[in-house]
Amino acid sequence: MTDTTRTLSSGAATSAAPTPVSRASSRGLDWPVFLLSGGVMAVFVIAALVNLEGVSSLIQHAFDLSTTYFGAYWQALMIATFLVAIGMTFGRTGRVVLGGLDTPDISTPRWMATILCTLLAGGGVFWAAAEPIAHFTSPPPVFGPDAAVGNLDAAYNALAQSFMHWGFLGWAVLGSLTGVVFMHLHYEKGLPLKPRTLLYPLFGDRVMRGPAGALVDACCVLAVIAGTVGPVGFLGIQLSFGLNALFGIPDTYTTQLVLLAMLTAVYTLSAVSGVMRGIQFLSSANVLIGGAMLLFILIMGPTEFLLKAFPLGMVDYLKHIAPMAVFRADTGWLNSWTLFFWGWFIGFGPLMAMLVARISRGRTLRQMVWLITLLSPLATCVWFTILGGSGLAFELADPGSVSGPFTGFNLSAALIAITQQLPFGFIMSVMFLILSALFVATTGDSMTYAISMVMSGHDDPPRSVRVFWSLIMGVVAALLISMGDGGINALQSFIVV
């Protein structure tokens, strides 16, 4: 450790002394936040059960207002977060050790696996197969009216647009800067591990005590519940579809309900066991299984295409990253794709950052930013290239083989259509269904843990609170898929609002 880092770490340790008013001492339940978030969620579910069409219409109207008045701000925020995060890694600030520990309390491989599998993992499983083929069949307007269609250039453009949504900007907002702020204010200043803490530098004690802080926390909890229940519900639908396609098991609500119950049990047990055991175990398993499967596809699948697709897609991405990041010309397309993702990621940001802070103690600022903002996006882009790129290669070789099943934006069908064309297609399809379940379980347990931290204000929330929120998300997912895609879609749009 350099002298500069020692000095900065020493200063951090000094600042970690108890503050005059310890805001992290209470281990009780935050009832205002609990009642606000739980109450709104209950009202949403009841209203959807009574009049799903009316709820969907109301949320769609609110969604349109949100993207109209805040869309440009979200785009600017995503760009600024990335640039500031990278800028902070230069100079001596990059060497600052965060979290009040001189050495990490989690090994580097497990830390990296947990980061990779808890931030964008839940959505990435579904979208890696579906988004590239969606952009291939309907070229994004940023590439202009003369954009390539149905050829190699169209495939590289499709990957580039997918990289845009799941690459550097998306990852940066999910924990790099906010994770650093949480680590400083919670572990070194004694403030509670709650979203409102992010506003303490601006508003001081006014936001820490009173209705404003409770409202901030409740809004963040609602965004994360909505963003987690969506993938959980979609997974139940996808697994049911896959079991029907592979084994002939009836694709019914009963099947989906049984699968949701099993998934909920898995991520509940993982959340109860804590960060050091269950969450790390599932994350490590995801990395090992996912890595092995991607290596198999790279070797046994359309190898030549994939080896070309990643660098050419990445060059295309970097070449167009600025136009794609500030694109405003086609508001319909923008709302359906970029702004939907940006609203989703920003909504996830505060609670994701709390989890990042919890598992990153003893790391330098530079290590955190590089892993979250640079290395993880590259790993995600590799994932999209190998899974989604295989679908593009199959579609180029046999038009309609992937786009046909995908018609109507059928995410479940896109994944099965791709995996069944691989060598040992049946086995690969089964393995990808298992991997999808593990990824979503990792999202479920990590977000359950993060919500529970908000309710308690510290990094070791009571197990009873973790169990409660795990079960609530499973029950809400079950209720919403009983209404068909409309319920889940309404909840997904609710994230953005």
PDB file of N, CA and C in Angstrom, residues 24-99:
ATOM      1  N   ALA A  24     -27.123   4.627  12.644  1.00  0.00           N
ATOM      2  CA  ALA A  24     -27.118   3.235  12.227  1.00  0.00           C
ATOM      3  C   ALA A  24     -27.285   2.294  13.390  1.00  0.00           C
ATOM      4  N   SER A  25     -27.653   2.797  14.524  1.00  0.00           N
ATOM      5  CA  SER A  25     -27.701   1.966  15.708  1.00  0.00           C
ATOM      6  C   SER A  25     -28.995   1.185  15.842  1.00  0.00           C
ATOM      7  N   SER A  26     -30.066   1.718  15.323  1.00  0.00           N
ATOM      8  CA  SER A  26     -31.359   1.045  15.491  1.00  0.00           C
ATOM      9  C   SER A  26     -31.445  -0.177  14.597  1.00  0.00           C
ATOM     10  N   ARG A  27     -31.841  -1.298  15.205  1.00  0.00           N
ATOM     11  CA  ARG A  27     -31.973  -2.529  14.436  1.00  0.00           C
ATOM     12  C   ARG A  27     -33.442  -2.923  14.286  1.00  0.00           C
ATOM     13  N   GLY A  28     -34.329  -1.988  14.582  1.00  0.00           N
ATOM     14  CA  GLY A  28     -35.743  -2.284  14.451  1.00  0.00           C
ATOM     15  C   GLY A  28     -36.230  -2.069  13.035  1.00  0.00           C
ATOM     16  N   LEU A  29     -37.490  -2.404  12.825  1.00  0.00           N
ATOM     17  CA  LEU A  29     -38.089  -2.260  11.515  1.00  0.00           C
ATOM     18  C   LEU A  29     -38.511  -0.811  11.292  1.00  0.00           C
ATOM     19  N   ASP A  30     -38.248  -0.297  10.096  1.00  0.00           N
ATOM     20  CA  ASP A  30     -38.659   1.054   9.738  1.00  0.00           C
ATOM     21  C   ASP A  30     -40.116   0.992   9.284  1.00  0.00           C
ATOM     22  N   TRP A  31     -41.028   1.197  10.203  1.00  0.00           N
ATOM     23  CA  TRP A  31     -42.448   1.018   9.914  1.00  0.00           C
ATOM     24  C   TRP A  31     -42.989   1.984   8.872  1.00  0.00           C
ATOM     25  N   PRO A  32     -42.618   3.273   8.877  1.00  0.00           N
ATOM     26  CA  PRO A  32     -43.138   4.150   7.819  1.00  0.00           C
ATOM     27  C   PRO A  32     -42.781   3.667   6.418  1.00  0.00           C
ATOM     28  N   VAL A  33     -41.529   3.250   6.222  1.00  0.00           N
ATOM     29  CA  VAL A  33     -41.115   2.753   4.908  1.00  0.00           C
ATOM     30  C   VAL A  33     -41.829   1.447   4.587  1.00  0.00           C
ATOM     31  N   PHE A  34     -41.932   0.582   5.577  1.00  0.00           N
ATOM     32  CA  PHE A  34     -42.600  -0.701   5.392  1.00  0.00           C
ATOM     33  C   PHE A  34     -44.064  -0.504   4.975  1.00  0.00           C
ATOM     34  N   LEU A  35     -44.757   0.364   5.677  1.00  0.00           N
ATOM     35  CA  LEU A  35     -46.183   0.577   5.392  1.00  0.00           C
ATOM     36  C   LEU A  35     -46.388   1.291   4.058  1.00  0.00           C
ATOM     37  N   LEU A  36     -45.521   2.261   3.742  1.00  0.00           N
ATOM     38  CA  LEU A  36     -45.651   2.966   2.466  1.00  0.00           C
ATOM     39  C   LEU A  36     -45.423   2.027   1.287  1.00  0.00           C
ATOM     40  N   SER A  37     -44.310   1.317   1.303  1.00  0.00           N
ATOM     41  CA  SER A  37     -43.973   0.437   0.174  1.00  0.00           C
ATOM     42  C   SER A  37     -44.933  -0.741   0.095  1.00  0.00           C
ATOM     43  N   GLY A  38     -45.181  -1.377   1.239  1.00  0.00           N
ATOM     44  CA  GLY A  38     -46.105  -2.504   1.236  1.00  0.00           C
ATOM     45  C   GLY A  38     -47.523  -2.091   0.892  1.00  0.00           C
ATOM     46  N   GLY A  39     -47.942  -0.915   1.370  1.00  0.00           N
ATOM     47  CA  GLY A  39     -49.293  -0.439   1.082  1.00  0.00           C
ATOM     48  C   GLY A  39     -49.509  -0.158  -0.387  1.00  0.00           C
ATOM     49  N   VAL A  40     -48.546   0.536  -1.012  1.00  0.00           N
ATOM     50  CA  VAL A  40     -48.682   0.841  -2.444  1.00  0.00           C
ATOM     51  C   VAL A  40     -48.678  -0.450  -3.261  1.00  0.00           C
ATOM     52  N   MET A  41     -47.819  -1.390  -2.876  1.00  0.00           N
ATOM     53  CA  MET A  41     -47.769  -2.666  -3.594  1.00  0.00           C
ATOM     54  C   MET A  41     -49.095  -3.409  -3.479  1.00  0.00           C
ATOM     55  N   ALA A  42     -49.669  -3.395  -2.286  1.00  0.00           N
ATOM     56  CA  ALA A  42     -50.957  -4.067  -2.071  1.00  0.00           C
ATOM     57  C   ALA A  42     -52.054  -3.411  -2.898  1.00  0.00           C
ATOM     58  N   VAL A  43     -52.076  -2.072  -2.926  1.00  0.00           N
ATOM     59  CA  VAL A  43     -53.076  -1.348  -3.716  1.00  0.00           C
ATOM     60  C   VAL A  43     -52.927  -1.676  -5.196  1.00  0.00           C
ATOM     61  N   PHE A  44     -51.683  -1.737  -5.672  1.00  0.00           N
ATOM     62  CA  PHE A  44     -51.430  -2.057  -7.078  1.00  0.00           C
ATOM     63  C   PHE A  44     -51.989  -3.432  -7.435  1.00  0.00           C
ATOM     64  N   VAL A  45     -51.689  -4.431  -6.606  1.00  0.00           N
ATOM     65  CA  VAL A  45     -52.129  -5.794  -6.897  1.00  0.00           C
ATOM     66  C   VAL A  45     -53.651  -5.899  -6.852  1.00  0.00           C
ATOM     67  N   ILE A  46     -54.255  -5.305  -5.824  1.00  0.00           N
ATOM     68  CA  ILE A  46     -55.716  -5.362  -5.703  1.00  0.00           C
ATOM     69  C   ILE A  46     -56.380  -4.659  -6.881  1.00  0.00           C
ATOM     70  N   ALA A  47     -55.865  -3.473  -7.237  1.00  0.00           N
ATOM     71  CA  ALA A  47     -56.446  -2.731  -8.367  1.00  0.00           C
ATOM     72  C   ALA A  47     -56.293  -3.523  -9.667  1.00  0.00           C
ATOM     73  N   ALA A  48     -55.139  -4.187  -9.840  1.00  0.00           N
ATOM     74  CA  ALA A  48     -54.922  -4.983 -11.055  1.00  0.00           C
ATOM     75  C   ALA A  48     -55.862  -6.174 -11.106  1.00  0.00           C
ATOM     76  N   LEU A  49     -56.137  -6.776  -9.961  1.00  0.00           N
ATOM     77  CA  LEU A  49     -57.070  -7.900  -9.919  1.00  0.00           C
ATOM     78  C   LEU A  49     -58.487  -7.444 -10.260  1.00  0.00           C
ATOM     79  N   VAL A  50     -58.839  -6.240  -9.832  1.00  0.00           N
ATOM     80  CA  VAL A  50     -60.191  -5.720 -10.064  1.00  0.00           C
ATOM     81  C   VAL A  50     -60.351  -5.207 -11.493  1.00  0.00           C
ATOM     82  N   ASN A  51     -59.354  -4.447 -11.975  1.00  0.00           N
ATOM     83  CA  ASN A  51     -59.474  -3.821 -13.295  1.00  0.00           C
ATOM     84  C   ASN A  51     -58.088  -3.681 -13.909  1.00  0.00           C
ATOM     85  N   LEU A  52     -57.591  -4.768 -14.466  1.00  0.00           N
ATOM     86  CA  LEU A  52     -56.242  -4.774 -15.036  1.00  0.00           C
ATOM     87  C   LEU A  52     -56.120  -3.791 -16.198  1.00  0.00           C
ATOM     88  N   GLU A  53     -57.153  -3.735 -17.033  1.00  0.00           N
ATOM     89  CA  GLU A  53     -57.099  -2.838 -18.189  1.00  0.00           C
ATOM     90  C   GLU A  53     -56.990  -1.379 -17.749  1.00  0.00           C
ATOM     91  N   GLY A  54     -57.762  -0.997 -16.741  1.00  0.00           N
ATOM     92  CA  GLY A  54     -57.705   0.369 -16.247  1.00  0.00           C
ATOM     93  C   GLY A  54     -56.372   0.698 -15.620  1.00  0.00           C
ATOM     94  N   VAL A  55     -55.812  -0.238 -14.840  1.00  0.00           N
ATOM     95  CA  VAL A  55     -54.504  -0.031 -14.212  1.00  0.00           C
ATOM     96  C   VAL A  55     -53.423   0.099 -15.281  1.00  0.00           C
ATOM     97  N   SER A  56     -53.480  -0.782 -16.277  1.00  0.00           N
ATOM     98  CA  SER A  56     -52.481  -0.734 -17.353  1.00  0.00           C
ATOM     99  C   SER A  56     -52.537   0.586 -18.107  1.00  0.00           C
ATOM    100  N   SER A  57     -53.759   1.048 -18.367  1.00  0.00           N
ATOM    101  CA  SER A  57     -53.926   2.320 -19.081  1.00  0.00           C
ATOM    102  C   SER A  57     -53.382   3.480 -18.260  1.00  0.00           C
ATOM    103  N   LEU A  58     -53.665   3.475 -16.962  1.00  0.00           N
ATOM    104  CA  LEU A  58     -53.179   4.539 -16.087  1.00  0.00           C
ATOM    105  C   LEU A  58     -51.661   4.550 -16.019  1.00  0.00           C
ATOM    106  N   ILE A  59     -51.070   3.365 -15.878  1.00  0.00           N
ATOM    107  CA  ILE A  59     -49.614   3.273 -15.779  1.00  0.00           C
ATOM    108  C   ILE A  59     -48.960   3.651 -17.100  1.00  0.00           C
ATOM    109  N   GLN A  60     -49.574   3.256 -18.223  1.00  0.00           N
ATOM    110  CA  GLN A  60     -49.003   3.626 -19.513  1.00  0.00           C
ATOM    111  C   GLN A  60     -49.011   5.134 -19.694  1.00  0.00           C
ATOM    112  N   HIS A  61     -50.077   5.787 -19.240  1.00  0.00           N
ATOM    113  CA  HIS A  61     -50.140   7.249 -19.318  1.00  0.00           C
ATOM    114  C   HIS A  61     -49.051   7.872 -18.447  1.00  0.00           C
ATOM    115  N   ALA A  62     -48.889   7.349 -17.237  1.00  0.00           N
ATOM    116  CA  ALA A  62     -47.837   7.855 -16.351  1.00  0.00           C
ATOM    117  C   ALA A  62     -46.458   7.574 -16.923  1.00  0.00           C
ATOM    118  N   PHE A  63     -46.311   6.411 -17.565  1.00  0.00           N
ATOM    119  CA  PHE A  63     -45.050   6.056 -18.223  1.00  0.00           C
ATOM    120  C   PHE A  63     -44.708   7.075 -19.305  1.00  0.00           C
ATOM    121  N   ASP A  64     -45.691   7.413 -20.142  1.00  0.00           N
ATOM    122  CA  ASP A  64     -45.465   8.381 -21.220  1.00  0.00           C
ATOM    123  C   ASP A  64     -45.077   9.753 -20.656  1.00  0.00           C
ATOM    124  N   LEU A  65     -45.746  10.174 -19.576  1.00  0.00           N
ATOM    125  CA  LEU A  65     -45.405  11.451 -18.951  1.00  0.00           C
ATOM    126  C   LEU A  65     -43.985  11.416 -18.391  1.00  0.00           C
ATOM    127  N   SER A  66     -43.618  10.303 -17.777  1.00  0.00           N
ATOM    128  CA  SER A  66     -42.289  10.180 -17.181  1.00  0.00           C
ATOM    129  C   SER A  66     -41.198  10.294 -18.231  1.00  0.00           C
ATOM    130  N   THR A  67     -41.360   9.554 -19.334  1.00  0.00           N
ATOM    131  CA  THR A  67     -40.333   9.593 -20.372  1.00  0.00           C
ATOM    132  C   THR A  67     -40.303  10.938 -21.093  1.00  0.00           C
ATOM    133  N   THR A  68     -41.483  11.579 -21.209  1.00  0.00           N
ATOM    134  CA  THR A  68     -41.527  12.883 -21.881  1.00  0.00           C
ATOM    135  C   THR A  68     -40.786  13.951 -21.084  1.00  0.00           C
ATOM    136  N   TYR A  69     -41.030  13.992 -19.777  1.00  0.00           N
ATOM    137  CA  TYR A  69     -40.475  15.066 -18.961  1.00  0.00           C
ATOM    138  C   TYR A  69     -39.115  14.730 -18.346  1.00  0.00           C
ATOM    139  N   PHE A  70     -38.782  13.466 -18.225  1.00  0.00           N
ATOM    140  CA  PHE A  70     -37.530  13.096 -17.567  1.00  0.00           C
ATOM    141  C   PHE A  70     -36.584  12.295 -18.453  1.00  0.00           C
ATOM    142  N   GLY A  71     -37.050  11.897 -19.651  1.00  0.00           N
ATOM    143  CA  GLY A  71     -36.224  11.046 -20.508  1.00  0.00           C
ATOM    144  C   GLY A  71     -34.869  11.644 -20.834  1.00  0.00           C
ATOM    145  N   ALA A  72     -34.850  12.907 -21.235  1.00  0.00           N
ATOM    146  CA  ALA A  72     -33.584  13.551 -21.588  1.00  0.00           C
ATOM    147  C   ALA A  72     -32.675  13.652 -20.365  1.00  0.00           C
ATOM    148  N   TYR A  73     -33.276  13.903 -19.207  1.00  0.00           N
ATOM    149  CA  TYR A  73     -32.495  13.962 -17.965  1.00  0.00           C
ATOM    150  C   TYR A  73     -31.871  12.613 -17.661  1.00  0.00           C
ATOM    151  N   TRP A  74     -32.635  11.535 -17.849  1.00  0.00           N
ATOM    152  CA  TRP A  74     -32.077  10.197 -17.601  1.00  0.00           C
ATOM    153  C   TRP A  74     -30.879   9.943 -18.513  1.00  0.00           C
ATOM    154  N   GLN A  75     -31.021  10.322 -19.777  1.00  0.00           N
ATOM    155  CA  GLN A  75     -29.920  10.099 -20.710  1.00  0.00           C
ATOM    156  C   GLN A  75     -28.675  10.871 -20.277  1.00  0.00           C
ATOM    157  N   ALA A  76     -28.867  12.129 -19.866  1.00  0.00           N
ATOM    158  CA  ALA A  76     -27.733  12.933 -19.400  1.00  0.00           C
ATOM    159  C   ALA A  76     -27.139  12.347 -18.126  1.00  0.00           C
ATOM    160  N   LEU A  77     -27.996  11.869 -17.231  1.00  0.00           N
ATOM    161  CA  LEU A  77     -27.528  11.290 -15.970  1.00  0.00           C
ATOM    162  C   LEU A  77     -26.675  10.049 -16.208  1.00  0.00           C
ATOM    163  N   MET A  78     -27.103   9.194 -17.133  1.00  0.00           N
ATOM    164  CA  MET A  78     -26.343   7.976 -17.425  1.00  0.00           C
ATOM    165  C   MET A  78     -24.953   8.312 -17.953  1.00  0.00           C
ATOM    166  N   ILE A  79     -24.891   9.282 -18.847  1.00  0.00           N
ATOM    167  CA  ILE A  79     -23.596   9.674 -19.419  1.00  0.00           C
ATOM    168  C   ILE A  79     -22.712  10.301 -18.344  1.00  0.00           C
ATOM    169  N   ALA A  80     -23.283  11.214 -17.548  1.00  0.00           N
ATOM    170  CA  ALA A  80     -22.498  11.903 -16.520  1.00  0.00           C
ATOM    171  C   ALA A  80     -21.981  10.928 -15.468  1.00  0.00           C
ATOM    172  N   THR A  81     -22.812   9.968 -15.074  1.00  0.00           N
ATOM    173  CA  THR A  81     -22.382   8.993 -14.070  1.00  0.00           C
ATOM    174  C   THR A  81     -21.177   8.208 -14.552  1.00  0.00           C
ATOM    175  N   PHE A  82     -21.223   7.775 -15.787  1.00  0.00           N
ATOM    176  CA  PHE A  82     -20.100   7.021 -16.353  1.00  0.00           C
ATOM    177  C   PHE A  82     -18.832   7.869 -16.400  1.00  0.00           C
ATOM    178  N   LEU A  83     -18.937   9.098 -16.901  1.00  0.00           N
ATOM    179  CA  LEU A  83     -17.756   9.951 -17.041  1.00  0.00           C
ATOM    180  C   LEU A  83     -17.153  10.316 -15.690  1.00  0.00           C
ATOM    181  N   VAL A  84     -18.005  10.647 -14.717  1.00  0.00           N
ATOM    182  CA  VAL A  84     -17.498  11.005 -13.391  1.00  0.00           C
ATOM    183  C   VAL A  84     -16.846   9.795 -12.726  1.00  0.00           C
ATOM    184  N   ALA A  85     -17.463   8.618 -12.872  1.00  0.00           N
ATOM    185  CA  ALA A  85     -16.898   7.409 -12.283  1.00  0.00           C
ATOM    186  C   ALA A  85     -15.505   7.129 -12.838  1.00  0.00           C
ATOM    187  N   ILE A  86     -15.367   7.215 -14.149  1.00  0.00           N
ATOM    188  CA  ILE A  86     -14.045   6.978 -14.754  1.00  0.00           C
ATOM    189  C   ILE A  86     -13.068   8.048 -14.297  1.00  0.00           C
ATOM    190  N   GLY A  87     -13.512   9.312 -14.253  1.00  0.00           N
ATOM    191  CA  GLY A  87     -12.627  10.393 -13.832  1.00  0.00           C
ATOM    192  C   GLY A  87     -12.103  10.219 -12.420  1.00  0.00           C
ATOM    193  N   MET A  88     -12.926   9.644 -11.531  1.00  0.00           N
ATOM    194  CA  MET A  88     -12.518   9.464 -10.138  1.00  0.00           C
ATOM    195  C   MET A  88     -11.413   8.426  -9.967  1.00  0.00           C
ATOM    196  N   THR A  89     -11.206   7.580 -10.959  1.00  0.00           N
ATOM    197  CA  THR A  89     -10.185   6.541 -10.823  1.00  0.00           C
ATOM    198  C   THR A  89      -8.780   7.082 -11.050  1.00  0.00           C
ATOM    199  N   PHE A  90      -8.675   8.276 -11.629  1.00  0.00           N
ATOM    200  CA  PHE A  90      -7.351   8.854 -11.883  1.00  0.00           C
ATOM    201  C   PHE A  90      -6.863   9.614 -10.650  1.00  0.00           C
ATOM    202  N   GLY A  91      -5.583   9.663 -10.484  1.00  0.00           N
ATOM    203  CA  GLY A  91      -5.005  10.382  -9.344  1.00  0.00           C
ATOM    204  C   GLY A  91      -5.135   9.591  -8.055  1.00  0.00           C
ATOM    205  N   ARG A  92      -4.913  10.257  -6.949  1.00  0.00           N
ATOM    206  CA  ARG A  92      -4.871   9.547  -5.672  1.00  0.00           C
ATOM    207  C   ARG A  92      -6.253   9.107  -5.191  1.00  0.00           C
ATOM    208  N   THR A  93      -7.331   9.711  -5.717  1.00  0.00           N
ATOM    209  CA  THR A  93      -8.655   9.262  -5.291  1.00  0.00           C
ATOM    210  C   THR A  93      -8.892   7.809  -5.658  1.00  0.00           C
ATOM    211  N   GLY A  94      -8.294   7.355  -6.744  1.00  0.00           N
ATOM    212  CA  GLY A  94      -8.483   5.972  -7.160  1.00  0.00           C
ATOM    213  C   GLY A  94      -7.878   4.977  -6.203  1.00  0.00           C
ATOM    214  N   ARG A  95      -6.917   5.418  -5.389  1.00  0.00           N
ATOM    215  CA  ARG A  95      -6.238   4.502  -4.469  1.00  0.00           C
ATOM    216  C   ARG A  95      -6.873   4.457  -3.085  1.00  0.00           C
ATOM    217  N   VAL A  96      -7.904   5.239  -2.868  1.00  0.00           N
ATOM    218  CA  VAL A  96      -8.549   5.268  -1.554  1.00  0.00           C
ATOM    219  C   VAL A  96      -9.216   3.924  -1.272  1.00  0.00           C
ATOM    220  N   VAL A  97      -8.938   3.363  -0.090  1.00  0.00           N
ATOM    221  CA  VAL A  97      -9.571   2.119   0.338  1.00  0.00           C
ATOM    222  C   VAL A  97     -10.868   2.463   1.068  1.00  0.00           C
ATOM    223  N   LEU A  98     -11.969   1.843   0.659  1.00  0.00           N
ATOM    224  CA  LEU A  98     -13.288   2.203   1.141  1.00  0.00           C
ATOM    225  C   LEU A  98     -13.860   1.169   2.113  1.00  0.00           C
ATOM    226  N   GLY A  99     -14.822   1.588   2.898  1.00  0.00           N
ATOM    227  CA  GLY A  99     -15.569   0.663   3.729  1.00  0.00           C
ATOM    228  C   GLY A  99     -15.051   0.468   5.126  1.00  0.00           C
TER     229      GLY A  99
END
